[in-house]
Coordinates of C-alpha atoms in Angstrom, one line a residue:
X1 CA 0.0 0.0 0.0
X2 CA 1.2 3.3 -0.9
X3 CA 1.4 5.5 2.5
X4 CA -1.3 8.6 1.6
X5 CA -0.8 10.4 4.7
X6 CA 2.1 12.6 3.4
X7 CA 1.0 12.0 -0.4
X8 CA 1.2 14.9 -2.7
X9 CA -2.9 14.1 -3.2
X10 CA -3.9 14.6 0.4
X11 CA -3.9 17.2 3.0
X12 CA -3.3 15.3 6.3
X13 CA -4.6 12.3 5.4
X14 CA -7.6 13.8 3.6
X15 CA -8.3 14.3 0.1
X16 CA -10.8 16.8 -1.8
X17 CA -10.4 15.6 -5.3
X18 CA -11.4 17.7 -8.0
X19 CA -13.0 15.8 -10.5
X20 CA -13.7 16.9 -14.3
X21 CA -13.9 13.7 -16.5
X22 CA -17.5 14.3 -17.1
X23 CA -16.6 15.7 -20.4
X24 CA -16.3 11.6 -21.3
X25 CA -18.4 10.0 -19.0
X26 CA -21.7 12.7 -19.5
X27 CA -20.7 14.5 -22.5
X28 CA -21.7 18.2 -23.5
X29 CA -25.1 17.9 -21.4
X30 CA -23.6 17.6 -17.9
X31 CA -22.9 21.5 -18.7
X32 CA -26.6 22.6 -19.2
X33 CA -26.7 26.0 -17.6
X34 CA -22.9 26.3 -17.1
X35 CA -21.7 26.0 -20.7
X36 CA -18.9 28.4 -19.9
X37 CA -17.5 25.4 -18.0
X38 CA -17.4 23.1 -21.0
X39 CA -13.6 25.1 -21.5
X40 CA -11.7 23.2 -19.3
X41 CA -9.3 25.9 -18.6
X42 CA -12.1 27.2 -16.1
X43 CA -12.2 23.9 -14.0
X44 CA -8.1 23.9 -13.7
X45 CA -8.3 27.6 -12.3
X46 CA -10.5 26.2 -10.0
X47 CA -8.4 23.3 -8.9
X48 CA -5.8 25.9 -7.6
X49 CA -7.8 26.4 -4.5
X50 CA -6.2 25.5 -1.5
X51 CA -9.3 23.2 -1.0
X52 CA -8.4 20.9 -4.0
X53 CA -5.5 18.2 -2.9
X54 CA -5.9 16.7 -6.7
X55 CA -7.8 17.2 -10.2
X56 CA -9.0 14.1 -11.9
X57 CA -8.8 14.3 -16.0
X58 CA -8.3 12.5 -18.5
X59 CA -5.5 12.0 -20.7
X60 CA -6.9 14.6 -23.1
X61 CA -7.2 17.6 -21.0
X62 CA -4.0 16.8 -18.9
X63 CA -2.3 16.6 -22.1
X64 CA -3.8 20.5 -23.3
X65 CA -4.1 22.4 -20.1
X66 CA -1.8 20.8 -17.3
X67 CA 1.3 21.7 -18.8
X68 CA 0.4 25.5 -17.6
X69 CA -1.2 24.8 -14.1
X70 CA 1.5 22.2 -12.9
X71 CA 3.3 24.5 -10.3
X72 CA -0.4 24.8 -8.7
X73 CA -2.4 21.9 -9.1
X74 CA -1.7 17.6 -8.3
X75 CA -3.0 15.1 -11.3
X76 CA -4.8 12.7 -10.6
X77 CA -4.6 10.8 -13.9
X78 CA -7.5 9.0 -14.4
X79 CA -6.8 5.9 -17.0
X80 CA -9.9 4.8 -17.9
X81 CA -13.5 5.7 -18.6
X82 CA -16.0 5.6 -21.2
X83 CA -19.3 7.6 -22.5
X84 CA -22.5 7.5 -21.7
X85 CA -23.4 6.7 -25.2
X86 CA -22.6 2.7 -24.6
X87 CA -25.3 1.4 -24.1
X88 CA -24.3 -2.6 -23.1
X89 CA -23.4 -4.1 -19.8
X90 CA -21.0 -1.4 -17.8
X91 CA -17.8 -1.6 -18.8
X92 CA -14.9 1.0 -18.4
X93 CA -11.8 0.1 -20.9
X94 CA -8.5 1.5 -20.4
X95 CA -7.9 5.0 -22.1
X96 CA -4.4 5.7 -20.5
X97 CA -1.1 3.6 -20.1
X98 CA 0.7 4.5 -16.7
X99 CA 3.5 5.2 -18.4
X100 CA 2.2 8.2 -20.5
X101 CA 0.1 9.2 -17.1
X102 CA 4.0 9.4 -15.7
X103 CA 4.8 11.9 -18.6
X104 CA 2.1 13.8 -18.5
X105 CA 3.1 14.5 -14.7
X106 CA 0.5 12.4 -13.1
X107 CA 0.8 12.2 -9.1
X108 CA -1.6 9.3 -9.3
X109 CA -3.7 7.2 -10.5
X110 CA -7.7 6.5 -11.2
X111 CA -9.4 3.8 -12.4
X112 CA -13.3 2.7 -12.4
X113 CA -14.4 -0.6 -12.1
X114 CA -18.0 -2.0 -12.0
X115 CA -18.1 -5.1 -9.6
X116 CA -20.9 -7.0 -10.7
X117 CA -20.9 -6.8 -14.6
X118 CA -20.3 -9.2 -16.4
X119 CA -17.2 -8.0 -17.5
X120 CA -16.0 -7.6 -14.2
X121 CA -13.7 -10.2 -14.6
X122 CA -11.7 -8.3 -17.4
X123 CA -12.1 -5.0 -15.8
X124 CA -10.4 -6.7 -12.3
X125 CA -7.4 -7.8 -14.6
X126 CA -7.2 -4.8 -16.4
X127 CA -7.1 -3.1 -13.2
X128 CA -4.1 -6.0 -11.8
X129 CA -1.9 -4.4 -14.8
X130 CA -2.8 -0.5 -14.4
X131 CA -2.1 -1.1 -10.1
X132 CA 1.2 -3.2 -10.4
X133 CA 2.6 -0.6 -13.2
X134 CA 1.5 2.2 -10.7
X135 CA 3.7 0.7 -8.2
X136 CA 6.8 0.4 -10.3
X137 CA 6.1 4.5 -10.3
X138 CA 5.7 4.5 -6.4
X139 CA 1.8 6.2 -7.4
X140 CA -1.0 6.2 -5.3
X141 CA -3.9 4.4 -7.0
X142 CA -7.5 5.6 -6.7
X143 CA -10.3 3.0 -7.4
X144 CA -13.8 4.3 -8.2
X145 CA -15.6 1.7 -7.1
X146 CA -18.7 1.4 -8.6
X147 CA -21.2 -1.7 -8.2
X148 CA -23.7 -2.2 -11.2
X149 CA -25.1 -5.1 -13.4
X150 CA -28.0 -6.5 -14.2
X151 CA -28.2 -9.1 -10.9
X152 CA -27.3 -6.1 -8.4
X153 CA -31.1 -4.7 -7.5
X154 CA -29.4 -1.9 -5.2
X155 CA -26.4 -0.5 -5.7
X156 CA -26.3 1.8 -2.6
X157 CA -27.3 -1.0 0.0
X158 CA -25.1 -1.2 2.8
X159 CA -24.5 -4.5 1.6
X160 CA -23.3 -3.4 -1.4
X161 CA -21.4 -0.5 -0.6
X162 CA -19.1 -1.8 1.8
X163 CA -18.5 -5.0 -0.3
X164 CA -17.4 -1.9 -3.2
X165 CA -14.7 -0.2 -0.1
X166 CA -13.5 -3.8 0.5
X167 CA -12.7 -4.6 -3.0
X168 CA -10.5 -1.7 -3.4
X169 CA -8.4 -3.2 -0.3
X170 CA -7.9 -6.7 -2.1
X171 CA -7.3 -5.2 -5.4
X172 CA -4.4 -3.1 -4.0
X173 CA -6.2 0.4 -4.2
X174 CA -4.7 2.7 -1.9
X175 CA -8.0 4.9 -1.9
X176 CA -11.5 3.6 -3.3
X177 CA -14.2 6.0 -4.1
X178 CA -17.9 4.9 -3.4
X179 CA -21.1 6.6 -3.5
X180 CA -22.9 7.1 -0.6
X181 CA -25.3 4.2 1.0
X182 CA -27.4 6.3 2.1
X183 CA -27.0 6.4 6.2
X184 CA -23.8 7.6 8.2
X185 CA -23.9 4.4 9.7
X186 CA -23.9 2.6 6.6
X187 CA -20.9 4.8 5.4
X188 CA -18.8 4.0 8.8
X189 CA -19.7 0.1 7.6
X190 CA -17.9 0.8 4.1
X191 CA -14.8 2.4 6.1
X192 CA -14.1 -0.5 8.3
X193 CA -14.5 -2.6 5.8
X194 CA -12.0 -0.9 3.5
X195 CA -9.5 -1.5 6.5
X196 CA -6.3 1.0 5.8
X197 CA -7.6 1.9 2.6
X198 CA -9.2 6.0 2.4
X199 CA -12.8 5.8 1.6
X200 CA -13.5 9.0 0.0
X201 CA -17.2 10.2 -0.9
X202 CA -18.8 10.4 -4.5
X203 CA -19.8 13.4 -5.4
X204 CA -22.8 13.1 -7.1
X205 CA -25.5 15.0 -9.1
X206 CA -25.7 18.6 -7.9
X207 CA -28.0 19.3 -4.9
X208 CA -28.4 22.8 -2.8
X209 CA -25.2 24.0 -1.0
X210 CA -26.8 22.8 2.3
X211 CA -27.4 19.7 1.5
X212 CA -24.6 18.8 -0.3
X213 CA -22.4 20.0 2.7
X214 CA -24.5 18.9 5.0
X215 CA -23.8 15.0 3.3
X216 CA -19.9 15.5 3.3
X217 CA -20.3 16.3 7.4
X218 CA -22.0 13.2 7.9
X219 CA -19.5 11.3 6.1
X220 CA -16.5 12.6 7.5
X221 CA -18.1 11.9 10.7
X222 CA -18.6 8.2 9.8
X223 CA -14.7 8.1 9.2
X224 CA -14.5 9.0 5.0
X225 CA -11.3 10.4 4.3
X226 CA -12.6 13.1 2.0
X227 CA -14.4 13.5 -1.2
X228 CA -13.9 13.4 -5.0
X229 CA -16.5 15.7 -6.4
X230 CA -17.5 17.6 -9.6
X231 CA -20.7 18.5 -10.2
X232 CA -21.7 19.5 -6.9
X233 CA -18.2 22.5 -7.7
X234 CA -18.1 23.5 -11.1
X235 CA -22.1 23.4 -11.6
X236 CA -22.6 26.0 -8.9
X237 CA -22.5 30.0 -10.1
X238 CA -19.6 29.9 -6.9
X239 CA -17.4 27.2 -7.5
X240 CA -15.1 29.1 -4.9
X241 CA -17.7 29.6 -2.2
X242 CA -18.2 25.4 -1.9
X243 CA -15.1 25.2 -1.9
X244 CA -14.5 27.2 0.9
X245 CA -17.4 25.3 3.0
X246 CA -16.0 21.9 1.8
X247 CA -12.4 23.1 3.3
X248 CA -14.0 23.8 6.9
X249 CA -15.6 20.9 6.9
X250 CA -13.2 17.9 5.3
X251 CA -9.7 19.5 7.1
X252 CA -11.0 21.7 9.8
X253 CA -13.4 19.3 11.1
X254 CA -16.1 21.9 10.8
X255 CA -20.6 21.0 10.8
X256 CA -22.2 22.0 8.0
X257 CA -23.6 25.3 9.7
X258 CA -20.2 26.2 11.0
X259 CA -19.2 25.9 7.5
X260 CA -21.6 27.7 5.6
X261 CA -22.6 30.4 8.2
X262 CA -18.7 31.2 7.8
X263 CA -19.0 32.2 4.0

């Protein structure tokens, strides 16, 4: 496992990950009613925030726009991922060798997987090959862990979501990214079962500032080691203003109100 606690990713043990592969994964219409954002210059510029501890692109965008924000911001290069135009059984194939990550001045590595598929199989090997290269590099490597396939009837149960943490400790992840299940409780479930592994919170679709900030509180109380969000930053008409809330409450240990009464 590769020690996170003094990584160039975290902040203290604790990550806010800035993440902007929707582009891929959503497409054009993730950026109804911010279209300014589709230039992905904007998002960088917002990853200099002494909130973000990493920004999450693909090969694509670190390739155009990194080179100029590299002084300011850590890559978190993430090395596969696909659209939302696929329409068969989930399935994420690689996009990214390690070794070009490594050029293009990665800090780490992401990679999805889909437990449950019926492709997991190949996704778990294709992971095998991405997390032993990652090693060679003395990288961190960040699972997004995401359960889905046809046999799965809920994705966020408890069940389910700490069975998603756990896999990113066998596979070798040194943090696994799940969505939430749903309940604190349920959250504190996935941590122990990820054992030394940071359990860091999906973001999700964009909800009100309270809410949203409200959700990370909870989960840092149950023990997450942070978030990896996108919409719920660079959706909002003040990216920096979240940001500010989301700082209080993932490093200064901060609730919700203390957070947001503060802007």
């Amino acid at each position: 496992m590769h020690p996170l606690d003094n990584s160039s990713i975290t902040r203290d043990g604790k990550a806010l990950i800035l993440a902007h592969d929707h582009g891929l994964e959503h497409g054009p219409a993730a950026f109804a009613g911010v279209e300014e954002r589709l230039d992905p210059e904007t998002v960088f510029e917002m990853a200099t925030h002494d909130a973000v501890t990493a920004l999450a692109v693909q090969k694509g965008l670190a390739e155009t726009y990194y080179p100029s924000y590299e002084d300011d911001v850590a890559l978190l290069a993430k090395c596969n991922g696909t659209s939302s135009l696929w329409m068969g059984e989930p399935y994420s194939p690689q996009t990214c060798s390690v070794d070009y990550a490594v050029e293009l001045g990665a800090d780490a590595i992401g990679y999805t997987v889909y437990p449950g598929t019926n492709r997991e199989p190949e996704m778990f090997e294709e992971f095998r090959a991405v997390q032993e290269r990652a090693r060679e590099y003395d990288l961190p490597v960040a699972m997004w862990s995401y359960p889905r396939g046809q046999a799965l009837k809920e994705h966020r149960s408890p069940d389910v979501i700490a069975y998603a943490a756990r896999i990113g400790l066998e596979l070798g992840a040194d943090l696994a990214k799940v969505k939430y299940p749903r309940s604190p409780e349920a959250l504190a479930r996935a941590v122990d079962a990820a054992g030394d592994v940071k359990v860091v919170l999906s973001g999700g679709s964009k909800t009100s500032d309270r809410e949203f900030v409200s959700l990370v509180a909870a989960a840092m109380d149950a023990g997450a080691s942070g978030l990896a969000v996108g919409r719920n930053v660079w959706q909002r008409e003040d990216p920096a203003a979240i940001l500010d809330a989301l700082e209080r409450v993932v490093f200064e240990g901060a609730s919700a109100d203390e957070a947001l009464d503060a802007r």
